[in-house]
């Protein structure tokens, strides 16, 4: 059974750093892109970026570029989302997602077929 | 402001058919396929429809999607109480150079 298991709730102060994780199981982790999606309280979904676990190649949404880093460690079937300096506006639920078959075109267009989702990690940033 | 526009709410009675719209532009729905997600209260979203009308294994045939021009719709027939959830459409956007989601529609089963 395919599963994406995320790390737990985090409570941080503005300016602090944070790294959350997403471990895949039940499939070959190195052959599917892993993405991250943000959901702010009571709001919709926003695509943040994506990583190829085979070589840690990452792509970012322009809205998040420069504020986050997405990486992976294929030895542990794990992808990461990190911040070096959190803001209160980073308070949200963060989901990791697997990009399903056909999701990445040869020209780099991403068809957002996110076929598996992690359970979500709540990040609270408050002074 | 989402690149894809959905009505914030929709409702229907058990057994009825309900349709949720997703309006885009030439840079997204007009040139790429649409996917739909269902988010039950307190849970992660789940892929419901992909590539405009395809259903993943396990999704009931009551759910179907269609696309025309720069708009797409999700239809649910024989509405059931367990369908009460938020529904989001998603597509690629050439102008924003990334996937985009609609703002979501909260479906209430009366």
PDB file of C-alpha atoms in Angstrom:
ATOM      1  CA  UNK A   1       0.000   0.000   0.000  1.00  0.00           C
ATOM      2  CA  UNK A   2       1.357   3.409  -0.976  1.00  0.00           C
ATOM      3  CA  UNK A   3       1.723   5.739   1.997  1.00  0.00           C
ATOM      4  CA  UNK A   4       3.196   9.160   2.638  1.00  0.00           C
ATOM      5  CA  UNK A   5       3.796   9.703   6.337  1.00  0.00           C
ATOM      6  CA  UNK A   6       4.577  13.203   7.543  1.00  0.00           C
ATOM      7  CA  UNK A   7       6.223  14.504  10.668  1.00  0.00           C
ATOM      8  CA  UNK A   8       4.069  16.030  13.392  1.00  0.00           C
ATOM      9  CA  UNK A   9       2.791  19.389  14.517  1.00  0.00           C
ATOM     10  CA  UNK A  10       5.370  22.111  15.033  1.00  0.00           C
ATOM     11  CA  UNK A  11       5.070  25.286  17.101  1.00  0.00           C
ATOM     12  CA  UNK A  12       7.750  27.862  16.357  1.00  0.00           C
ATOM     13  CA  UNK A  13       8.538  31.533  16.838  1.00  0.00           C
ATOM     14  CA  UNK A  14       9.009  34.030  13.996  1.00  0.00           C
ATOM     15  CA  UNK A  15      12.581  33.973  12.726  1.00  0.00           C
ATOM     16  CA  UNK A  16      13.207  30.359  13.737  1.00  0.00           C
ATOM     17  CA  UNK A  17      14.143  27.629  11.288  1.00  0.00           C
ATOM     18  CA  UNK A  18      12.186  24.444  10.603  1.00  0.00           C
ATOM     19  CA  UNK A  19      12.468  21.281   8.534  1.00  0.00           C
ATOM     20  CA  UNK A  20       9.486  18.941   8.139  1.00  0.00           C
ATOM     21  CA  UNK A  21       9.548  15.532   6.538  1.00  0.00           C
ATOM     22  CA  UNK A  22       7.531  13.145   4.397  1.00  0.00           C
ATOM     23  CA  UNK A  23       8.472   9.472   4.213  1.00  0.00           C
ATOM     24  CA  UNK A  24       7.200   7.332   1.368  1.00  0.00           C
ATOM     25  CA  UNK A  25       6.440   3.633   1.581  1.00  0.00           C
ATOM     26  CA  UNK A  26       4.924   0.932  -0.586  1.00  0.00           C
ATOM     27  CA  UNK A  27       6.453   2.053  -3.883  1.00  0.00           C
ATOM     28  CA  UNK A  28       9.791   2.946  -5.494  1.00  0.00           C
ATOM     29  CA  UNK A  29      10.359   6.351  -3.911  1.00  0.00           C
ATOM     30  CA  UNK A  30      12.981   7.398  -6.466  1.00  0.00           C
ATOM     31  CA  UNK A  31      10.664   7.169  -9.479  1.00  0.00           C
ATOM     32  CA  UNK A  32       7.889   9.618  -8.569  1.00  0.00           C
ATOM     33  CA  UNK A  33       8.085  13.363  -7.970  1.00  0.00           C
ATOM     34  CA  UNK A  34       7.102  14.517  -4.469  1.00  0.00           C
ATOM     35  CA  UNK A  35       5.449  17.920  -4.075  1.00  0.00           C
ATOM     36  CA  UNK A  36       4.331  20.154  -1.237  1.00  0.00           C
ATOM     37  CA  UNK A  37       0.974  21.911  -0.939  1.00  0.00           C
ATOM     38  CA  UNK A  38       0.039  24.586   1.596  1.00  0.00           C
ATOM     39  CA  UNK A  39      -3.389  25.104   3.121  1.00  0.00           C
ATOM     40  CA  UNK A  40      -3.707  28.158   5.321  1.00  0.00           C
ATOM     41  CA  UNK A  41      -6.407  28.082   8.009  1.00  0.00           C
ATOM     42  CA  UNK A  42      -9.835  27.943   6.400  1.00  0.00           C
ATOM     43  CA  UNK A  43      -8.392  28.535   2.958  1.00  0.00           C
ATOM     44  CA  UNK A  44      -7.687  26.719  -0.293  1.00  0.00           C
ATOM     45  CA  UNK A  45      -4.718  24.785  -1.636  1.00  0.00           C
ATOM     46  CA  UNK A  46      -1.469  26.274  -2.978  1.00  0.00           C
ATOM     47  CA  UNK A  47       1.286  24.414  -4.816  1.00  0.00           C
ATOM     48  CA  UNK A  48       4.693  25.209  -3.326  1.00  0.00           C
ATOM     49  CA  UNK A  49       7.169  23.113  -5.227  1.00  0.00           C
ATOM     50  CA  UNK A  50       8.325  19.649  -6.157  1.00  0.00           C
ATOM     51  CA  UNK A  51      11.403  17.414  -5.908  1.00  0.00           C
ATOM     52  CA  UNK A  52      12.698  14.416  -7.840  1.00  0.00           C
ATOM     53  CA  UNK A  53      13.972  12.038  -5.143  1.00  0.00           C
ATOM     54  CA  UNK A  54      16.330  10.344  -7.586  1.00  0.00           C
ATOM     55  CA  UNK A  55      18.670  13.346  -7.651  1.00  0.00           C
ATOM     56  CA  UNK A  56      17.010  15.966  -5.383  1.00  0.00           C
ATOM     57  CA  UNK A  57      16.313  18.243  -8.347  1.00  0.00           C
ATOM     58  CA  UNK A  58      13.734  20.756  -7.117  1.00  0.00           C
ATOM     59  CA  UNK A  59      11.358  23.220  -8.743  1.00  0.00           C
ATOM     60  CA  UNK A  60       9.525  25.980  -6.933  1.00  0.00           C
ATOM     61  CA  UNK A  61       6.385  28.027  -7.320  1.00  0.00           C
ATOM     62  CA  UNK A  62       7.383  31.675  -7.925  1.00  0.00           C
ATOM     63  CA  UNK A  63       5.235  32.525  -4.888  1.00  0.00           C
ATOM     64  CA  UNK A  64       7.490  30.504  -2.593  1.00  0.00           C
ATOM     65  CA  UNK A  65      10.869  30.660  -4.346  1.00  0.00           C
ATOM     66  CA  UNK A  66      13.556  32.022  -2.038  1.00  0.00           C
ATOM     67  CA  UNK A  67      11.578  31.425   1.158  1.00  0.00           C
ATOM     68  CA  UNK A  68      11.587  27.619   1.247  1.00  0.00           C
ATOM     69  CA  UNK A  69      13.919  24.773   0.355  1.00  0.00           C
ATOM     70  CA  UNK A  70      12.680  21.408  -0.847  1.00  0.00           C
ATOM     71  CA  UNK A  71      15.028  18.444  -0.732  1.00  0.00           C
ATOM     72  CA  UNK A  72      15.097  14.685  -0.419  1.00  0.00           C
ATOM     73  CA  UNK A  73      17.168  11.800   0.918  1.00  0.00           C
ATOM     74  CA  UNK A  74      16.568   8.686  -1.126  1.00  0.00           C
ATOM     75  CA  UNK A  75      18.439   6.562   1.399  1.00  0.00           C
ATOM     76  CA  UNK A  76      15.534   7.141   3.782  1.00  0.00           C
ATOM     77  CA  UNK A  77      12.730   7.495   1.200  1.00  0.00           C
ATOM     78  CA  UNK A  78      12.119  10.933   2.637  1.00  0.00           C
ATOM     79  CA  UNK A  79      11.404  14.383   1.258  1.00  0.00           C
ATOM     80  CA  UNK A  80      11.792  17.593   3.216  1.00  0.00           C
ATOM     81  CA  UNK A  81      10.400  21.115   3.306  1.00  0.00           C
ATOM     82  CA  UNK A  82      12.390  23.684   5.206  1.00  0.00           C
ATOM     83  CA  UNK A  83      12.457  27.328   6.171  1.00  0.00           C
ATOM     84  CA  UNK A  84      15.467  29.256   7.462  1.00  0.00           C
ATOM     85  CA  UNK A  85      13.371  32.072   8.905  1.00  0.00           C
ATOM     86  CA  UNK A  86       9.706  31.499   9.626  1.00  0.00           C
ATOM     87  CA  UNK A  87       7.036  34.197   9.529  1.00  0.00           C
ATOM     88  CA  UNK A  88       3.673  34.272  11.260  1.00  0.00           C
ATOM     89  CA  UNK A  89       2.109  34.007   7.795  1.00  0.00           C
ATOM     90  CA  UNK A  90       3.672  30.548   7.407  1.00  0.00           C
ATOM     91  CA  UNK A  91       1.096  29.213   9.855  1.00  0.00           C
ATOM     92  CA  UNK A  92      -0.692  26.532   7.867  1.00  0.00           C
ATOM     93  CA  UNK A  93      -1.193  22.849   7.217  1.00  0.00           C
ATOM     94  CA  UNK A  94       1.401  21.431   4.824  1.00  0.00           C
ATOM     95  CA  UNK A  95       0.722  18.338   2.742  1.00  0.00           C
ATOM     96  CA  UNK A  96       3.244  16.301   0.816  1.00  0.00           C
ATOM     97  CA  UNK A  97       1.889  14.745  -2.362  1.00  0.00           C
ATOM     98  CA  UNK A  98       3.007  12.195  -4.910  1.00  0.00           C
ATOM     99  CA  UNK A  99       2.798  13.303  -8.536  1.00  0.00           C
ATOM    100  CA  UNK A 100       1.102  10.423 -10.304  1.00  0.00           C
ATOM    101  CA  UNK A 101       1.900   8.784 -13.651  1.00  0.00           C
ATOM    102  CA  UNK A 102       1.754  11.252 -16.512  1.00  0.00           C
ATOM    103  CA  UNK A 103       2.035  14.187 -14.154  1.00  0.00           C
ATOM    104  CA  UNK A 104       5.338  15.501 -15.462  1.00  0.00           C
ATOM    105  CA  UNK A 105       5.548  16.212 -19.182  1.00  0.00           C
ATOM    106  CA  UNK A 106       8.800  16.202 -21.138  1.00  0.00           C
ATOM    107  CA  UNK A 107       8.604  19.989 -21.510  1.00  0.00           C
ATOM    108  CA  UNK A 108       8.337  20.447 -17.740  1.00  0.00           C
ATOM    109  CA  UNK A 109       4.604  21.127 -17.576  1.00  0.00           C
ATOM    110  CA  UNK A 110       3.159  19.626 -14.413  1.00  0.00           C
ATOM    111  CA  UNK A 111      -0.311  18.160 -14.662  1.00  0.00           C
ATOM    112  CA  UNK A 112      -1.295  18.258 -10.962  1.00  0.00           C
ATOM    113  CA  UNK A 113      -2.381  14.625 -10.663  1.00  0.00           C
ATOM    114  CA  UNK A 114      -1.515  14.227  -6.993  1.00  0.00           C
ATOM    115  CA  UNK A 115      -2.521  10.629  -6.460  1.00  0.00           C
ATOM    116  CA  UNK A 116      -1.365  10.182  -2.864  1.00  0.00           C
ATOM    117  CA  UNK A 117      -1.297  12.680  -0.013  1.00  0.00           C
ATOM    118  CA  UNK A 118       0.378  12.710   3.345  1.00  0.00           C
ATOM    119  CA  UNK A 119      -1.774  13.234   6.416  1.00  0.00           C
ATOM    120  CA  UNK A 120      -0.596  16.836   6.737  1.00  0.00           C
ATOM    121  CA  UNK A 121       1.711  18.628   9.133  1.00  0.00           C
ATOM    122  CA  UNK A 122       0.426  21.631  11.058  1.00  0.00           C
ATOM    123  CA  UNK A 123       2.946  24.426  11.472  1.00  0.00           C
ATOM    124  CA  UNK A 124       2.107  27.214  13.906  1.00  0.00           C
ATOM    125  CA  UNK A 125       4.322  30.285  13.967  1.00  0.00           C
ATOM    126  CA  UNK A 126       3.567  32.635  16.812  1.00  0.00           C
ATOM    127  CA  UNK A 127       5.478  34.849  19.170  1.00  0.00           C
TER     128      UNK A 127
ATOM    129  CA  UNK B   1      -7.460  35.572  -5.908  1.00  0.00           C
ATOM    130  CA  UNK B   2      -7.194  32.078  -7.416  1.00  0.00           C
ATOM    131  CA  UNK B   3      -6.471  31.625 -11.123  1.00  0.00           C
ATOM    132  CA  UNK B   4      -9.351  29.155 -11.201  1.00  0.00           C
ATOM    133  CA  UNK B   5     -12.742  30.382 -10.005  1.00  0.00           C
ATOM    134  CA  UNK B   6     -15.176  28.159  -8.157  1.00  0.00           C
ATOM    135  CA  UNK B   7     -18.419  29.049  -6.382  1.00  0.00           C
ATOM    136  CA  UNK B   8     -17.764  29.119  -2.629  1.00  0.00           C
ATOM    137  CA  UNK B   9     -20.722  26.901  -1.870  1.00  0.00           C
ATOM    138  CA  UNK B  10     -23.151  24.433  -3.377  1.00  0.00           C
ATOM    139  CA  UNK B  11     -25.904  22.280  -1.944  1.00  0.00           C
ATOM    140  CA  UNK B  12     -28.308  19.520  -2.780  1.00  0.00           C
ATOM    141  CA  UNK B  13     -30.583  16.964  -1.211  1.00  0.00           C
ATOM    142  CA  UNK B  14     -29.834  13.250  -1.021  1.00  0.00           C
ATOM    143  CA  UNK B  15     -30.465  11.550  -4.337  1.00  0.00           C
ATOM    144  CA  UNK B  16     -30.188  14.755  -6.343  1.00  0.00           C
ATOM    145  CA  UNK B  17     -27.561  15.741  -8.881  1.00  0.00           C
ATOM    146  CA  UNK B  18     -25.282  18.697  -8.188  1.00  0.00           C
ATOM    147  CA  UNK B  19     -22.715  20.391 -10.403  1.00  0.00           C
ATOM    148  CA  UNK B  20     -19.689  22.426  -9.330  1.00  0.00           C
ATOM    149  CA  UNK B  21     -18.064  24.730 -11.864  1.00  0.00           C
ATOM    150  CA  UNK B  22     -14.426  25.755 -12.305  1.00  0.00           C
ATOM    151  CA  UNK B  23     -13.770  28.723 -14.547  1.00  0.00           C
ATOM    152  CA  UNK B  24     -10.311  29.497 -15.900  1.00  0.00           C
ATOM    153  CA  UNK B  25      -8.591  31.114 -18.835  1.00  0.00           C
ATOM    154  CA  UNK B  26      -6.610  30.340 -21.959  1.00  0.00           C
ATOM    155  CA  UNK B  27      -3.434  29.969 -19.895  1.00  0.00           C
ATOM    156  CA  UNK B  28      -4.800  27.161 -17.738  1.00  0.00           C
ATOM    157  CA  UNK B  29      -7.979  25.197 -18.439  1.00  0.00           C
ATOM    158  CA  UNK B  30      -8.069  26.460 -22.006  1.00  0.00           C
ATOM    159  CA  UNK B  31      -4.792  24.670 -22.767  1.00  0.00           C
ATOM    160  CA  UNK B  32      -4.462  21.918 -20.158  1.00  0.00           C
ATOM    161  CA  UNK B  33      -6.420  19.229 -18.421  1.00  0.00           C
ATOM    162  CA  UNK B  34      -8.323  19.567 -15.139  1.00  0.00           C
ATOM    163  CA  UNK B  35      -8.211  17.477 -11.987  1.00  0.00           C
ATOM    164  CA  UNK B  36     -10.598  17.469  -9.039  1.00  0.00           C
ATOM    165  CA  UNK B  37      -9.975  16.801  -5.359  1.00  0.00           C
ATOM    166  CA  UNK B  38     -12.349  16.024  -2.516  1.00  0.00           C
ATOM    167  CA  UNK B  39     -11.439  17.095   1.006  1.00  0.00           C
ATOM    168  CA  UNK B  40     -13.586  15.604   3.737  1.00  0.00           C
ATOM    169  CA  UNK B  41     -13.651  17.545   7.027  1.00  0.00           C
ATOM    170  CA  UNK B  42     -10.386  17.263   8.928  1.00  0.00           C
ATOM    171  CA  UNK B  43      -8.648  15.088   6.337  1.00  0.00           C
ATOM    172  CA  UNK B  44      -6.185  15.429   3.491  1.00  0.00           C
ATOM    173  CA  UNK B  45      -7.553  15.986  -0.009  1.00  0.00           C
ATOM    174  CA  UNK B  46      -8.101  12.957  -2.213  1.00  0.00           C
ATOM    175  CA  UNK B  47      -7.816  12.735  -6.004  1.00  0.00           C
ATOM    176  CA  UNK B  48     -11.332  12.394  -7.379  1.00  0.00           C
ATOM    177  CA  UNK B  49     -11.067  13.060 -11.132  1.00  0.00           C
ATOM    178  CA  UNK B  50      -7.960  13.448 -13.287  1.00  0.00           C
ATOM    179  CA  UNK B  51      -7.352  14.470 -16.883  1.00  0.00           C
ATOM    180  CA  UNK B  52     -10.819  16.043 -17.148  1.00  0.00           C
ATOM    181  CA  UNK B  53     -12.955  12.943 -16.674  1.00  0.00           C
ATOM    182  CA  UNK B  54     -10.896   9.940 -15.568  1.00  0.00           C
ATOM    183  CA  UNK B  55     -11.724   8.342 -12.223  1.00  0.00           C
ATOM    184  CA  UNK B  56      -9.022   6.726 -10.069  1.00  0.00           C
ATOM    185  CA  UNK B  57      -9.701   3.217  -8.901  1.00  0.00           C
ATOM    186  CA  UNK B  58     -12.237   3.216  -6.076  1.00  0.00           C
ATOM    187  CA  UNK B  59     -14.003   6.467  -6.967  1.00  0.00           C
ATOM    188  CA  UNK B  60     -17.714   5.804  -7.516  1.00  0.00           C
ATOM    189  CA  UNK B  61     -19.187   6.309 -10.972  1.00  0.00           C
ATOM    190  CA  UNK B  62     -21.537   8.881  -9.403  1.00  0.00           C
ATOM    191  CA  UNK B  63     -18.695  11.373  -9.792  1.00  0.00           C
ATOM    192  CA  UNK B  64     -17.863  12.607 -13.263  1.00  0.00           C
ATOM    193  CA  UNK B  65     -15.973  15.498 -14.738  1.00  0.00           C
ATOM    194  CA  UNK B  66     -16.109  17.346 -18.002  1.00  0.00           C
ATOM    195  CA  UNK B  67     -14.379  20.269 -19.636  1.00  0.00           C
ATOM    196  CA  UNK B  68     -15.410  22.682 -22.339  1.00  0.00           C
ATOM    197  CA  UNK B  69     -13.249  25.536 -23.519  1.00  0.00           C
ATOM    198  CA  UNK B  70     -11.928  27.437 -20.517  1.00  0.00           C
ATOM    199  CA  UNK B  71     -14.267  25.895 -17.971  1.00  0.00           C
ATOM    200  CA  UNK B  72     -14.698  22.553 -16.292  1.00  0.00           C
ATOM    201  CA  UNK B  73     -17.340  21.008 -14.080  1.00  0.00           C
ATOM    202  CA  UNK B  74     -17.645  18.254 -11.543  1.00  0.00           C
ATOM    203  CA  UNK B  75     -21.017  16.538 -11.398  1.00  0.00           C
ATOM    204  CA  UNK B  76     -22.214  14.304  -8.604  1.00  0.00           C
ATOM    205  CA  UNK B  77     -25.364  12.319  -9.134  1.00  0.00           C
ATOM    206  CA  UNK B  78     -27.350  10.448  -6.538  1.00  0.00           C
ATOM    207  CA  UNK B  79     -25.953  12.761  -3.867  1.00  0.00           C
ATOM    208  CA  UNK B  80     -25.186  11.107  -0.535  1.00  0.00           C
ATOM    209  CA  UNK B  81     -24.533  12.512   2.917  1.00  0.00           C
ATOM    210  CA  UNK B  82     -20.912  11.344   2.823  1.00  0.00           C
ATOM    211  CA  UNK B  83     -20.318  13.610  -0.191  1.00  0.00           C
ATOM    212  CA  UNK B  84     -20.419  16.631   2.089  1.00  0.00           C
ATOM    213  CA  UNK B  85     -16.915  18.045   1.653  1.00  0.00           C
ATOM    214  CA  UNK B  86     -14.831  20.722  -0.010  1.00  0.00           C
ATOM    215  CA  UNK B  87     -14.063  20.225  -3.701  1.00  0.00           C
ATOM    216  CA  UNK B  88     -11.100  21.784  -5.488  1.00  0.00           C
ATOM    217  CA  UNK B  89     -10.245  21.914  -9.182  1.00  0.00           C
ATOM    218  CA  UNK B  90      -6.619  22.089 -10.358  1.00  0.00           C
ATOM    219  CA  UNK B  91      -4.742  22.624 -13.593  1.00  0.00           C
ATOM    220  CA  UNK B  92      -1.413  23.853 -14.971  1.00  0.00           C
ATOM    221  CA  UNK B  93      -1.095  27.593 -15.637  1.00  0.00           C
ATOM    222  CA  UNK B  94       1.296  28.748 -18.372  1.00  0.00           C
ATOM    223  CA  UNK B  95       1.371  32.357 -17.158  1.00  0.00           C
ATOM    224  CA  UNK B  96       2.121  31.448 -13.535  1.00  0.00           C
ATOM    225  CA  UNK B  97       4.439  28.612 -14.594  1.00  0.00           C
ATOM    226  CA  UNK B  98       3.000  26.146 -12.122  1.00  0.00           C
ATOM    227  CA  UNK B  99      -0.025  24.162 -11.028  1.00  0.00           C
ATOM    228  CA  UNK B 100      -2.950  26.189  -9.708  1.00  0.00           C
ATOM    229  CA  UNK B 101      -5.988  25.285  -7.636  1.00  0.00           C
ATOM    230  CA  UNK B 102      -9.446  26.755  -7.515  1.00  0.00           C
ATOM    231  CA  UNK B 103     -10.533  28.413  -4.289  1.00  0.00           C
ATOM    232  CA  UNK B 104     -12.698  25.431  -3.394  1.00  0.00           C
ATOM    233  CA  UNK B 105     -16.421  24.772  -3.125  1.00  0.00           C
ATOM    234  CA  UNK B 106     -18.059  23.632   0.082  1.00  0.00           C
ATOM    235  CA  UNK B 107     -20.769  21.143  -0.745  1.00  0.00           C
ATOM    236  CA  UNK B 108     -23.586  20.784   1.768  1.00  0.00           C
ATOM    237  CA  UNK B 109     -25.965  17.843   1.628  1.00  0.00           C
ATOM    238  CA  UNK B 110     -29.280  19.117   2.956  1.00  0.00           C
TER     239      UNK B 110
END
